[in-house]
PDB file of C-alpha atoms in Angstrom:
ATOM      1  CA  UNK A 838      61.059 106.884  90.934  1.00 57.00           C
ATOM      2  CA  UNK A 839      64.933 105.924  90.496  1.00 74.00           C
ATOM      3  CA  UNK A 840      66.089 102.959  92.319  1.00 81.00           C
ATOM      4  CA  UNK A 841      68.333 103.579  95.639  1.00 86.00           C
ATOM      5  CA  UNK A 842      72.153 102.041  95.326  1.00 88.00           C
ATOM      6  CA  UNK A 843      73.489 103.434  98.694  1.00 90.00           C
ATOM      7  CA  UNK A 844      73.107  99.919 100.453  1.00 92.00           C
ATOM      8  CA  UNK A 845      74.667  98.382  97.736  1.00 91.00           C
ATOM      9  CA  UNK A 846      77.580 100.701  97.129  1.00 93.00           C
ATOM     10  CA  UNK A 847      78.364 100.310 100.933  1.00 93.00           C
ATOM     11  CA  UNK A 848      78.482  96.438 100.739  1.00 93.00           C
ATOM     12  CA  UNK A 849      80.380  96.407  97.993  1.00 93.00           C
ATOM     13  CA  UNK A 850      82.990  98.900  99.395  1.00 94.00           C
ATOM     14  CA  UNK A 851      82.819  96.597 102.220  1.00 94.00           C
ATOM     15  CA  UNK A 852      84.123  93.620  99.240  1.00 94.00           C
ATOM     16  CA  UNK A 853      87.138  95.896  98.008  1.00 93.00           C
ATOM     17  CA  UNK A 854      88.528  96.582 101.581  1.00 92.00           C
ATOM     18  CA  UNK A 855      87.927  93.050 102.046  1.00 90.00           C
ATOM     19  CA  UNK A 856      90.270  92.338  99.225  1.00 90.00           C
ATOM     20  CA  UNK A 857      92.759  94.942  99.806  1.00 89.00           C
ATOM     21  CA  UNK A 858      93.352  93.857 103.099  1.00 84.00           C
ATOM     22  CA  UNK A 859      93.670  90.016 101.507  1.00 83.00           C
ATOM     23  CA  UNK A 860      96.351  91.582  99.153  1.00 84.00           C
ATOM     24  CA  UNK A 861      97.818  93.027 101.913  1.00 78.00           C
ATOM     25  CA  UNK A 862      98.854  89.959 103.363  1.00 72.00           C
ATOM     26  CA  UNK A 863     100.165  88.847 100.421  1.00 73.00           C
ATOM     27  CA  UNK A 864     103.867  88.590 101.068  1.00 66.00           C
ATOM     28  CA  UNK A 865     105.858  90.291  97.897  1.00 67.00           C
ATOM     29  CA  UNK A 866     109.638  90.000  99.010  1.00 65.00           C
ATOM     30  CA  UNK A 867     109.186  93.940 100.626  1.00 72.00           C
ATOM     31  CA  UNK A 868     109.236  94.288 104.416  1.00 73.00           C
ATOM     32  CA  UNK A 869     105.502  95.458 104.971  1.00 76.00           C
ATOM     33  CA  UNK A 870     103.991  95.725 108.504  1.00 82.00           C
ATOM     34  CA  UNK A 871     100.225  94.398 107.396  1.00 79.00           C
ATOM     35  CA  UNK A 872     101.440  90.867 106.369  1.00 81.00           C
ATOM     36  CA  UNK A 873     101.623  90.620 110.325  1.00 83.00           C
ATOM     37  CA  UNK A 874      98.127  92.137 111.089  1.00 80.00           C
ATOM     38  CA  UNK A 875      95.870  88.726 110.894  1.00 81.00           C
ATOM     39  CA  UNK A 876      98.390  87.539 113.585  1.00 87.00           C
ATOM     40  CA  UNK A 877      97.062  87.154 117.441  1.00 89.00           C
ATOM     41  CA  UNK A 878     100.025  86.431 120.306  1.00 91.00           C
ATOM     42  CA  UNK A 879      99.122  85.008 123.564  1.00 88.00           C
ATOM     43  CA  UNK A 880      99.447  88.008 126.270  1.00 86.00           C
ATOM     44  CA  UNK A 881      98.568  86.719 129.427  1.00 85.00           C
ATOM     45  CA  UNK A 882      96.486  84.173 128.474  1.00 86.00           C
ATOM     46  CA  UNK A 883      94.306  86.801 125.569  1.00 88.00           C
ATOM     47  CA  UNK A 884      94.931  85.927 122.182  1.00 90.00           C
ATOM     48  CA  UNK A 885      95.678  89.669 121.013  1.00 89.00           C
ATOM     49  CA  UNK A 886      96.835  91.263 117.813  1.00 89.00           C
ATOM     50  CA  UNK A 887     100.625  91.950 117.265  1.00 89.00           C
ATOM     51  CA  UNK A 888      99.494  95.722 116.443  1.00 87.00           C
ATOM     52  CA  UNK A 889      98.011  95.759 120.367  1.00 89.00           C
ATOM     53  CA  UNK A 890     101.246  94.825 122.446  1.00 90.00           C
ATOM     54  CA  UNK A 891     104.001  96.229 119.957  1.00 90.00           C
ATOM     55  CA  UNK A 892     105.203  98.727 117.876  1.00 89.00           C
ATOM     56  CA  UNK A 893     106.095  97.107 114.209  1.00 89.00           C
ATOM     57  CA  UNK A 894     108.405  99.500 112.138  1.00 88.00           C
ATOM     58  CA  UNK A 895     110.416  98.922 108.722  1.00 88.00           C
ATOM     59  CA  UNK A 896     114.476  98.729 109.692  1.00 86.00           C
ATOM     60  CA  UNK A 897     115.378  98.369 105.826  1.00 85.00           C
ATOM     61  CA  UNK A 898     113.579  97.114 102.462  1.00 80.00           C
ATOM     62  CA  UNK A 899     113.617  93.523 103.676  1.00 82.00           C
ATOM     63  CA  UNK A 900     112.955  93.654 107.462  1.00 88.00           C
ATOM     64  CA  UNK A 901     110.586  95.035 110.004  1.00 89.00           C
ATOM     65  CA  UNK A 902     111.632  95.682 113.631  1.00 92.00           C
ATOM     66  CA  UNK A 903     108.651  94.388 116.524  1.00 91.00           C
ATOM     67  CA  UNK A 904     109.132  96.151 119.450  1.00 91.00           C
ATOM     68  CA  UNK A 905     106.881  94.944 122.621  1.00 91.00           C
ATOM     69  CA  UNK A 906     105.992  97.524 124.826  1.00 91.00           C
ATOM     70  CA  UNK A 907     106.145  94.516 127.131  1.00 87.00           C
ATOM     71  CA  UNK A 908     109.157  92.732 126.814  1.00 89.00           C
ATOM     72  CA  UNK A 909     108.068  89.469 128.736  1.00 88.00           C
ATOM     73  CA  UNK A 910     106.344  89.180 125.606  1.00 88.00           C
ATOM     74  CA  UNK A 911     109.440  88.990 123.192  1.00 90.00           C
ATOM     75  CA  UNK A 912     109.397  84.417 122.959  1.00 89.00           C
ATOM     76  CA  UNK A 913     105.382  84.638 122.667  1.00 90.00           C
ATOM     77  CA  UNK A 914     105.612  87.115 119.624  1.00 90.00           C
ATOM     78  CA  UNK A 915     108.569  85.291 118.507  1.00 90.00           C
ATOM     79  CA  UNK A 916     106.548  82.179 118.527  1.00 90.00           C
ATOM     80  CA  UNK A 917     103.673  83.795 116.805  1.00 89.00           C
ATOM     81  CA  UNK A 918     105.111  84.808 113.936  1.00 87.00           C
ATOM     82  CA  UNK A 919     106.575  81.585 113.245  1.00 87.00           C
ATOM     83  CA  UNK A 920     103.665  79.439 114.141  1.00 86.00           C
ATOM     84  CA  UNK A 921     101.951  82.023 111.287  1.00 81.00           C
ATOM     85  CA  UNK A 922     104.077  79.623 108.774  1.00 76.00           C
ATOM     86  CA  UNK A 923     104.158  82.999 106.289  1.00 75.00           C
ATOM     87  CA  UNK A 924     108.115  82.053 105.304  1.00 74.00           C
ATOM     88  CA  UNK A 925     109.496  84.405 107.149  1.00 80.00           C
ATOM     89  CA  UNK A 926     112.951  84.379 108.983  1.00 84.00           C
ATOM     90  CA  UNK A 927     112.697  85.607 112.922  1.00 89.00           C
ATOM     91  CA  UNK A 928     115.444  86.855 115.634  1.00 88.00           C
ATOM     92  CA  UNK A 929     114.611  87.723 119.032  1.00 90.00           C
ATOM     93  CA  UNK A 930     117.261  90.552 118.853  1.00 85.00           C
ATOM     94  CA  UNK A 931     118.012  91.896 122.573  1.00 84.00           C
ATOM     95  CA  UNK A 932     114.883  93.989 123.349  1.00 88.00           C
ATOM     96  CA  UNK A 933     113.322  93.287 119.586  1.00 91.00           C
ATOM     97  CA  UNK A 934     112.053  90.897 117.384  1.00 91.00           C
ATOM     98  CA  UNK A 935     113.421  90.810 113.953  1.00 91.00           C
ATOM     99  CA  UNK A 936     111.582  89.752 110.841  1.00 88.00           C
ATOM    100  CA  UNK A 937     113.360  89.025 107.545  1.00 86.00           C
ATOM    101  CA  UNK A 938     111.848  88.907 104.037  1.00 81.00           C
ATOM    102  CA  UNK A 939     113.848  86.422 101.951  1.00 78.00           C
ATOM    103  CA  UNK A 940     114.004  87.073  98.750  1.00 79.00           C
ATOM    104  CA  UNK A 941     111.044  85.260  96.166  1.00 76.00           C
ATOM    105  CA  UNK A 942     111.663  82.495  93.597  1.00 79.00           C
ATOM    106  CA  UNK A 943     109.939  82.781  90.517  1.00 84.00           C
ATOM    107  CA  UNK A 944     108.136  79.696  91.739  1.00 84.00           C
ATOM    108  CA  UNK A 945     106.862  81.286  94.606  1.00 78.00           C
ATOM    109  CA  UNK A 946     106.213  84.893  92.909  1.00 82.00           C
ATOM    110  CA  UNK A 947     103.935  82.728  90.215  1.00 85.00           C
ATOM    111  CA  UNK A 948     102.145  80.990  92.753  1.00 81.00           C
ATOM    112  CA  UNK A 949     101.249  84.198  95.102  1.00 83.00           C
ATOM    113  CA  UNK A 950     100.125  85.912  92.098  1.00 87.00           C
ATOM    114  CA  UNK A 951      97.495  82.532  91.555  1.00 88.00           C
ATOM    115  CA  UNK A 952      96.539  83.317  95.065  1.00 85.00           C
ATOM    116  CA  UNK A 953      95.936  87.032  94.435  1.00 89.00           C
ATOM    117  CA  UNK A 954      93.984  86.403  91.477  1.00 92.00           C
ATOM    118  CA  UNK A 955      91.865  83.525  92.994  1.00 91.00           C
ATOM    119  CA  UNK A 956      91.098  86.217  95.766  1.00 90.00           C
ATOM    120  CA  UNK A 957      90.421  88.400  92.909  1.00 94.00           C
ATOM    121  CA  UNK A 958      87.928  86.169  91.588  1.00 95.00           C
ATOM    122  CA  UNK A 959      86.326  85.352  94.774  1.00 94.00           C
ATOM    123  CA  UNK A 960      85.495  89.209  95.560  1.00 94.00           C
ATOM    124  CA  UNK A 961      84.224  89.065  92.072  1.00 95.00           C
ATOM    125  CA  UNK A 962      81.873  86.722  92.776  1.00 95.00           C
ATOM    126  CA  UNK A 963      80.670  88.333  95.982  1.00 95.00           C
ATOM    127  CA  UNK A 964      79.778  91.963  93.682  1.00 95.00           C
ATOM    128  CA  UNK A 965      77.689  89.434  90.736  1.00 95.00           C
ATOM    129  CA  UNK A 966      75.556  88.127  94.239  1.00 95.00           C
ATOM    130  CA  UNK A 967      75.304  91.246  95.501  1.00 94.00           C
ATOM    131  CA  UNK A 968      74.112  92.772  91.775  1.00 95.00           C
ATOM    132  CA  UNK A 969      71.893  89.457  91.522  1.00 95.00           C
ATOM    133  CA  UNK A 970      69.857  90.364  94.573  1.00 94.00           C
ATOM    134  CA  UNK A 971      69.072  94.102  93.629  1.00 94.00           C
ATOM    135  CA  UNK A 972      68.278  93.105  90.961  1.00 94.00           C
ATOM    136  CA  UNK A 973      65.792  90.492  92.351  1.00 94.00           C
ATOM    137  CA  UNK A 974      64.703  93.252  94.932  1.00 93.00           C
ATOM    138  CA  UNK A 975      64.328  95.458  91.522  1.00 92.00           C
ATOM    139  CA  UNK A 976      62.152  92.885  89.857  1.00 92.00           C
ATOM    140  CA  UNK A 977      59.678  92.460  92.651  1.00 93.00           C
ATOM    141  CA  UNK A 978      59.234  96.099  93.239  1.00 90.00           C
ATOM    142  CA  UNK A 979      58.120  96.081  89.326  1.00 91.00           C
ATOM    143  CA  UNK A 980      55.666  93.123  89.568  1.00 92.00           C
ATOM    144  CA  UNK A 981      54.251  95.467  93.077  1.00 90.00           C
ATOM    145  CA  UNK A 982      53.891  98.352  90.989  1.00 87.00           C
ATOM    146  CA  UNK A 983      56.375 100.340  92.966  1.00 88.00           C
ATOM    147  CA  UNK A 984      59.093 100.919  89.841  1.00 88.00           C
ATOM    148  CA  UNK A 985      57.738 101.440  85.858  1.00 89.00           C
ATOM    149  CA  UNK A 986      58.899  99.386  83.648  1.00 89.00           C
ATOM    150  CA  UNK A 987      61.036 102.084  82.475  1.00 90.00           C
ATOM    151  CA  UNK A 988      62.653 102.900  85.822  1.00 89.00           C
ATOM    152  CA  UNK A 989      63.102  99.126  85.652  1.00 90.00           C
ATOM    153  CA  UNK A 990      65.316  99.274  82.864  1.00 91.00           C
ATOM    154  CA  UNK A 991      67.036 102.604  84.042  1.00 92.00           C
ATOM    155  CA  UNK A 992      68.009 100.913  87.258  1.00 91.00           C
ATOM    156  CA  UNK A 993      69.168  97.871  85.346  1.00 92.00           C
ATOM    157  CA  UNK A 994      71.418 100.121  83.688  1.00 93.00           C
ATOM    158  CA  UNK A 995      72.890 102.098  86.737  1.00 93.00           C
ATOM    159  CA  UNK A 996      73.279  98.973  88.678  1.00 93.00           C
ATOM    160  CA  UNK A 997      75.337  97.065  85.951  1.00 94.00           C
ATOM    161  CA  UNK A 998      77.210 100.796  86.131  1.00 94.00           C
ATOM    162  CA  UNK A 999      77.902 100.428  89.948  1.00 94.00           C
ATOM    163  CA  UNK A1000      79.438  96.644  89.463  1.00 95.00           C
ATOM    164  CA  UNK A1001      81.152  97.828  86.393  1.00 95.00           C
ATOM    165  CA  UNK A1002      82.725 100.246  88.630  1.00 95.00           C
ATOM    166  CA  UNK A1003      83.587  97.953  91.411  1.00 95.00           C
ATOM    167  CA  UNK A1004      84.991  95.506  89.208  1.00 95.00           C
ATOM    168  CA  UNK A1005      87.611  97.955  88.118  1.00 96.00           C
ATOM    169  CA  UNK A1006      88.724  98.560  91.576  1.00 95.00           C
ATOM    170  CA  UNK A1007      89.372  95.002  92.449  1.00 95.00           C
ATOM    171  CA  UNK A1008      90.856  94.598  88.820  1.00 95.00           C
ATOM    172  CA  UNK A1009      93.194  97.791  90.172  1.00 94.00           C
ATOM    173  CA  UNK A1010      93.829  96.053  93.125  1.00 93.00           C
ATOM    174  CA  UNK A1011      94.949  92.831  91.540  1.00 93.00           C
ATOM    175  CA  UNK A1012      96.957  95.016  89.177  1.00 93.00           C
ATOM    176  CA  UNK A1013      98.549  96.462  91.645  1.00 91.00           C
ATOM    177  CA  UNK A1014      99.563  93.492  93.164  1.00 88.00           C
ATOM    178  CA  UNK A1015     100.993  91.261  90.111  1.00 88.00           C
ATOM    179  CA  UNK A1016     103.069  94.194  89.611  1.00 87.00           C
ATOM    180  CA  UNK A1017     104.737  94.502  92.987  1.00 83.00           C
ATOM    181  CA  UNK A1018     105.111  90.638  92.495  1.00 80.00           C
ATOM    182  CA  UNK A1019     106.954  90.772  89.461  1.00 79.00           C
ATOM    183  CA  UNK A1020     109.475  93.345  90.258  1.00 72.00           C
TER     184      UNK A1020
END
């Protein structure tokens, strides 16, 4: 009887959009409109995401336009994206909000690409726990009688397959990102 990998497979899908969306918030000296997902602006006294009470669009290669659909909420947005701290220049601009991308220092470039690959490492870690507790779960349906000892080592194999796998998407994902920090 071969071992089932579906609930680990989803889990650790669940680790790579967990780092992709990390990376995404990574700021890389391009205007991109997820480094202002994670951030909430007070709308009538809810905390709410940016994405729910305005339209975010790119104007040019450095600079994304906010438009609230509100525009009482123009100073709160405003003040959101600055209290975010992500180094970013803002304009309330008439009916919009504008949001500059200064351009990186090496400095800077050198140390995002240390945060990248620390979150690198840290979704890593979360696919060797995941791979340590099928394996566990592997090893006790052995000593039950439930798996062969054969099957056992088949399953060791296809599991160290699956995190081999996984391991080169967040490697592709950090990839990805070093090189849209270097240019």
């Amino acid at each position: 009887m071969a071992y089932n990998f579906d609930s680990l497979k989803n889990k650790l899908e669940d680790k790579v959009k967990w780092l992709s969306s990390e990376m995404s918030g990574l700021r890389t000296g391009k205007a991109s409109p997820a480094i202002l997902d994670n951030i909430v602006v007070d709308s009538y006294g809810a905390m709410t995401p940016i994405s729910h009470v305005a339209s975010v669009t790119i104007s040019d290669a450095r600079t994304l336009r906010v438009t609230p659909w509100d525009k009482s909420l123009l100073v709160a947005i405003e003040k959101a994206i600055v209290y975010a701290n992500l180094g970013l220049s803002v304009n309330v601009d008439g009916h919009d909000v504008r949001v500059a991308f200064p351009e990186l220092t090496a400095d800077r470039r050198k140390s995002l690409t240390k945060v990248a690959k620390e979150k690198c490492e840290e979704a890593r870690i979360a696919l060797r726990h995941e791979r340590d507790v099928v394996w566990e779960d592997i090893q006790t349906q052995t000593k039950d009688g439930t798996i062969s000892e054969d099957d056992k080592f088949r399953a060791k194999d296809s599991l160290q397959k699956v995190i081999d796998e996984y391991n080169k998407k967040l490697e592709d994902l950090y990839s990805k990102k070093e090189r849209e920090l270097s240019e």
